[in-house]
Amino acid sequence: MAAHFGRLRKGATTTAVAAVAVAALSASQAPGVTTDDLGRQSAGAAQPSGDASTGGEGGGATGDSPYYTDLPPLKSPNPSPSASPTTGTTVSVGEAEAGIPATVLDAYKKAEAELRASKPGCNLPWQLLAAIGKVESGQARGGRVDASGTTYSPILGPKLDGNGFALIADTDNGAYDGDPAYDRAVGPMQFIPSTWEWAGRDGNGDGKKDPNNVYDAALAAGHYLCRFDRDLSVQSQMNAAILNYNNSTEYLNTVLSWLEYYRKGTHEVPDGTGTLPSHSSNSDPGTSPSPSTPATPSTPSTPSTPNTPKPGGGGSTSPTPKPPAPSSPAPSPTPPTPTQTVDHLEDANTGKLTATAGSAFGAKVAVRAESKASKGVAKVRVRFTIIGDTDATFTGGESVATVVTGSAGTATAPALVAGEKAGDFTVRATVVGRVLGGLDYTATVTPRQADTLTRTGDTALTCVPGGEFADQVELKATYKGAVAGKVAATATLIKSADDPTENDKGPYFKDADGKTIRTLTDLTTDADGVLKLPKLYADDATGTFLLRVNTTGGAVLTVELKVAAAAS
């Protein structure tokens, strides 16, 4: 996120000191950016909204931007009262802090409900989203959002230009953060643009993914925390998720403090009336003075010495000319970042990418970031994206993964896991923060297979003309001796062993409308490899008939069906 003003000590709470800090920051901001009453940066209403991807070279969803460090009130049976600045009414600090703006609270709870349906194993509590929203943006600046949940003006973090923060060059051409040079964290949950590009969600159903909308941002944060099949009811996994969001032990402890506080009870307050934090983790010196120390007044200039009159005359002597000030040395050029030195990506011995549906791929995509001299470049973010009509994912269920290159310049994507859709898809590797040609890899998912079919029973299948078979045909499929579940199959009543065309007489199945059919398609074995066919019926023809079942992978079984008149 970004608490967007200089370092503020926790003991500093006076209005006068806070005003000094805000004024100092306001003077240093770029044109078109204003501050609210907390000194947080916000762009004008005409600022374009945008979108975004993965963590910076320094870390996760926020690029390890600054955050609010205010802690919840201490648990006390008699919390110390304070007067409301607007009404003068004495209120309990603890009760005020427990209030969450109505729309923001609704967004957190809706995100929890969606995650419980889509990723029930994650066990995401909405209070965790509230805790992160508190330290990231003060609950969207106290709930300053419109009816759809969009902030009245974008909430922006500081430029991630390496000056006291991570160095993340622009990845979105300023579409989300309005900055074409460097990325900034954006919105109530403070996503950097490159993370939002793949993690963004449409939480309010308006067809857009807007990091400035609290419904979209809360849902995206929930999915981000639930990555890698995490179970957030396990404390170690929750800690890992929070640290992945912003890689700081102090951040983790602050979020956990608010989580525990909100779990003890919260209540809804009107939008725009939430309490606002006042202390930031921003340790960048010089951004604003410490609020506990008044700004030092400038030293008055020394008055000039009066000119000495010339002896015997009424005029004044000319002042002695001052020597010219020495020119300052030219600043040394800023060295390029590792990302800026990358010239291209090379394959790093990626194996053949094939897998059977539902299984993991044996090979992983590996690339090497190289300079013009073909030397490996370390500490570069490489994004791997799954493209195409497929349900394959990386381990953890995501379709995008970002990996930082190691000392040799190599980045290896997480393992691919095939879904149920067979066919080809593409894995694309690109350098985050550079417009360079990427590398495309073709991955192939083959259908599940069976090489053997057997009947699960040995009872003869017989029927009288015009009747129905007492037993249904049940088969079991295996592949190399193992159960072959979810394997596609077809069943056809054929004319003879030498003529596999569909028969026009004898036993038949019925479709949903009760009509006669003799070929069944779109059959699938269950998880145990079992396939139970629908009930069979007989027309007036008698004799021995054949039912042939085929599966993907080449398994074939022919079953005899006998139709004969009942014995007298």
PDB file of N, CA, C and O in Angstrom, residues 152-180:
ATOM      1  N   TYR A 152     -13.812   8.061  -4.502  1.00  0.00           N
ATOM      2  CA  TYR A 152     -14.100   9.322  -5.184  1.00  0.00           C
ATOM      3  C   TYR A 152     -12.877   9.824  -5.963  1.00  0.00           C
ATOM      4  O   TYR A 152     -13.016  10.530  -6.960  1.00  0.00           O
ATOM      5  N   SER A 153     -11.687   9.482  -5.511  1.00  0.00           N
ATOM      6  CA  SER A 153     -10.469   9.761  -6.275  1.00  0.00           C
ATOM      7  C   SER A 153      -9.505   8.621  -6.009  1.00  0.00           C
ATOM      8  O   SER A 153      -9.537   8.010  -4.938  1.00  0.00           O
ATOM      9  N   PRO A 154      -8.668   8.263  -6.979  1.00  0.00           N
ATOM     10  CA  PRO A 154      -7.764   7.127  -6.789  1.00  0.00           C
ATOM     11  C   PRO A 154      -6.844   7.309  -5.586  1.00  0.00           C
ATOM     12  O   PRO A 154      -6.386   8.405  -5.291  1.00  0.00           O
ATOM     13  N   ILE A 155      -6.597   6.223  -4.884  1.00  0.00           N
ATOM     14  CA  ILE A 155      -5.659   6.215  -3.759  1.00  0.00           C
ATOM     15  C   ILE A 155      -4.332   5.705  -4.304  1.00  0.00           C
ATOM     16  O   ILE A 155      -4.239   4.566  -4.766  1.00  0.00           O
ATOM     17  N   LEU A 156      -3.296   6.539  -4.268  1.00  0.00           N
ATOM     18  CA  LEU A 156      -2.023   6.200  -4.888  1.00  0.00           C
ATOM     19  C   LEU A 156      -0.900   6.151  -3.863  1.00  0.00           C
ATOM     20  O   LEU A 156      -0.819   6.993  -2.977  1.00  0.00           O
ATOM     21  N   GLY A 157      -0.035   5.179  -4.008  1.00  0.00           N
ATOM     22  CA  GLY A 157       1.171   5.106  -3.204  1.00  0.00           C
ATOM     23  C   GLY A 157       2.260   5.961  -3.811  1.00  0.00           C
ATOM     24  O   GLY A 157       2.093   6.555  -4.876  1.00  0.00           O
ATOM     25  N   PRO A 158       3.414   6.037  -3.142  1.00  0.00           N
ATOM     26  CA  PRO A 158       4.523   6.825  -3.679  1.00  0.00           C
ATOM     27  C   PRO A 158       5.121   6.161  -4.910  1.00  0.00           C
ATOM     28  O   PRO A 158       4.900   4.981  -5.167  1.00  0.00           O
ATOM     29  N   LYS A 159       5.875   6.928  -5.671  1.00  0.00           N
ATOM     30  CA  LYS A 159       6.574   6.366  -6.828  1.00  0.00           C
ATOM     31  C   LYS A 159       7.562   5.305  -6.350  1.00  0.00           C
ATOM     32  O   LYS A 159       8.368   5.562  -5.459  1.00  0.00           O
ATOM     33  N   LEU A 160       7.489   4.135  -6.965  1.00  0.00           N
ATOM     34  CA  LEU A 160       8.443   3.078  -6.623  1.00  0.00           C
ATOM     35  C   LEU A 160       9.674   3.259  -7.512  1.00  0.00           C
ATOM     36  O   LEU A 160       9.924   2.505  -8.448  1.00  0.00           O
ATOM     37  N   ASP A 161      10.434   4.318  -7.170  1.00  0.00           N
ATOM     38  CA  ASP A 161      11.576   4.712  -7.995  1.00  0.00           C
ATOM     39  C   ASP A 161      12.907   4.330  -7.365  1.00  0.00           C
ATOM     40  O   ASP A 161      13.959   4.799  -7.798  1.00  0.00           O
ATOM     41  N   GLY A 162      12.863   3.479  -6.326  1.00  0.00           N
ATOM     42  CA  GLY A 162      14.099   3.055  -5.680  1.00  0.00           C
ATOM     43  C   GLY A 162      14.611   4.028  -4.653  1.00  0.00           C
ATOM     44  O   GLY A 162      15.594   3.748  -3.967  1.00  0.00           O
ATOM     45  N   ASN A 163      13.966   5.178  -4.503  1.00  0.00           N
ATOM     46  CA  ASN A 163      14.406   6.188  -3.550  1.00  0.00           C
ATOM     47  C   ASN A 163      13.691   5.970  -2.219  1.00  0.00           C
ATOM     48  O   ASN A 163      12.701   6.615  -1.898  1.00  0.00           O
ATOM     49  N   GLY A 164      14.205   5.006  -1.436  1.00  0.00           N
ATOM     50  CA  GLY A 164      13.571   4.650  -0.179  1.00  0.00           C
ATOM     51  C   GLY A 164      12.533   3.563  -0.333  1.00  0.00           C
ATOM     52  O   GLY A 164      11.997   3.063   0.654  1.00  0.00           O
ATOM     53  N   PHE A 165      12.213   3.167  -1.578  1.00  0.00           N
ATOM     54  CA  PHE A 165      11.246   2.120  -1.842  1.00  0.00           C
ATOM     55  C   PHE A 165      11.849   1.139  -2.852  1.00  0.00           C
ATOM     56  O   PHE A 165      12.962   1.339  -3.333  1.00  0.00           O
ATOM     57  N   ALA A 166      11.062   0.111  -3.174  1.00  0.00           N
ATOM     58  CA  ALA A 166      11.480  -0.783  -4.252  1.00  0.00           C
ATOM     59  C   ALA A 166      11.546   0.002  -5.562  1.00  0.00           C
ATOM     60  O   ALA A 166      10.882   1.021  -5.727  1.00  0.00           O
ATOM     61  N   LEU A 167      12.351  -0.482  -6.488  1.00  0.00           N
ATOM     62  CA  LEU A 167      12.447   0.142  -7.804  1.00  0.00           C
ATOM     63  C   LEU A 167      11.654  -0.700  -8.796  1.00  0.00           C
ATOM     64  O   LEU A 167      12.044  -1.808  -9.139  1.00  0.00           O
ATOM     65  N   ILE A 168      10.503  -0.172  -9.218  1.00  0.00           N
ATOM     66  CA  ILE A 168       9.658  -0.872 -10.184  1.00  0.00           C
ATOM     67  C   ILE A 168       9.315   0.104 -11.304  1.00  0.00           C
ATOM     68  O   ILE A 168       8.496   1.015 -11.131  1.00  0.00           O
ATOM     69  N   ALA A 169       9.973  -0.080 -12.431  1.00  0.00           N
ATOM     70  CA  ALA A 169       9.694   0.781 -13.577  1.00  0.00           C
ATOM     71  C   ALA A 169       8.265   0.555 -14.060  1.00  0.00           C
ATOM     72  O   ALA A 169       7.652  -0.474 -13.788  1.00  0.00           O
ATOM     73  N   ASP A 170       7.730   1.534 -14.774  1.00  0.00           N
ATOM     74  CA  ASP A 170       6.339   1.487 -15.213  1.00  0.00           C
ATOM     75  C   ASP A 170       6.024   0.211 -15.982  1.00  0.00           C
ATOM     76  O   ASP A 170       6.799  -0.224 -16.843  1.00  0.00           O
ATOM     77  N   THR A 171       4.876  -0.417 -15.667  1.00  0.00           N
ATOM     78  CA  THR A 171       4.441  -1.625 -16.367  1.00  0.00           C
ATOM     79  C   THR A 171       3.094  -1.453 -17.059  1.00  0.00           C
ATOM     80  O   THR A 171       2.642  -2.361 -17.748  1.00  0.00           O
ATOM     81  N   ASP A 172       2.426  -0.311 -16.842  1.00  0.00           N
ATOM     82  CA  ASP A 172       1.070  -0.150 -17.391  1.00  0.00           C
ATOM     83  C   ASP A 172       0.903   1.117 -18.209  1.00  0.00           C
ATOM     84  O   ASP A 172      -0.230   1.509 -18.514  1.00  0.00           O
ATOM     85  N   ASN A 173       2.027   1.768 -18.556  1.00  0.00           N
ATOM     86  CA  ASN A 173       1.961   3.041 -19.283  1.00  0.00           C
ATOM     87  C   ASN A 173       1.091   4.068 -18.549  1.00  0.00           C
ATOM     88  O   ASN A 173       0.433   4.905 -19.177  1.00  0.00           O
ATOM     89  N   GLY A 174       1.073   3.967 -17.231  1.00  0.00           N
ATOM     90  CA  GLY A 174       0.325   4.924 -16.427  1.00  0.00           C
ATOM     91  C   GLY A 174      -1.174   4.715 -16.429  1.00  0.00           C
ATOM     92  O   GLY A 174      -1.917   5.548 -15.913  1.00  0.00           O
ATOM     93  N   ALA A 175      -1.657   3.588 -16.978  1.00  0.00           N
ATOM     94  CA  ALA A 175      -3.105   3.396 -17.101  1.00  0.00           C
ATOM     95  C   ALA A 175      -3.802   3.360 -15.751  1.00  0.00           C
ATOM     96  O   ALA A 175      -4.906   3.889 -15.599  1.00  0.00           O
ATOM     97  N   TYR A 176      -3.191   2.757 -14.750  1.00  0.00           N
ATOM     98  CA  TYR A 176      -3.825   2.622 -13.441  1.00  0.00           C
ATOM     99  C   TYR A 176      -3.361   3.682 -12.452  1.00  0.00           C
ATOM    100  O   TYR A 176      -4.143   4.190 -11.660  1.00  0.00           O
ATOM    101  N   ASP A 177      -2.064   3.968 -12.481  1.00  0.00           N
ATOM    102  CA  ASP A 177      -1.516   4.872 -11.470  1.00  0.00           C
ATOM    103  C   ASP A 177      -1.204   6.270 -12.002  1.00  0.00           C
ATOM    104  O   ASP A 177      -0.744   7.136 -11.263  1.00  0.00           O
ATOM    105  N   GLY A 178      -1.418   6.501 -13.318  1.00  0.00           N
ATOM    106  CA  GLY A 178      -1.174   7.810 -13.887  1.00  0.00           C
ATOM    107  C   GLY A 178       0.290   8.178 -14.001  1.00  0.00           C
ATOM    108  O   GLY A 178       0.626   9.321 -14.297  1.00  0.00           O
ATOM    109  N   ASP A 179       1.186   7.217 -13.774  1.00  0.00           N
ATOM    110  CA  ASP A 179       2.620   7.493 -13.801  1.00  0.00           C
ATOM    111  C   ASP A 179       3.276   6.665 -14.906  1.00  0.00           C
ATOM    112  O   ASP A 179       3.359   5.445 -14.803  1.00  0.00           O
ATOM    113  N   PRO A 180       3.735   7.307 -15.992  1.00  0.00           N
ATOM    114  CA  PRO A 180       4.344   6.556 -17.096  1.00  0.00           C
ATOM    115  C   PRO A 180       5.804   6.190 -16.857  1.00  0.00           C
ATOM    116  O   PRO A 180       6.411   5.547 -17.707  1.00  0.00           O
TER     117      PRO A 180
END
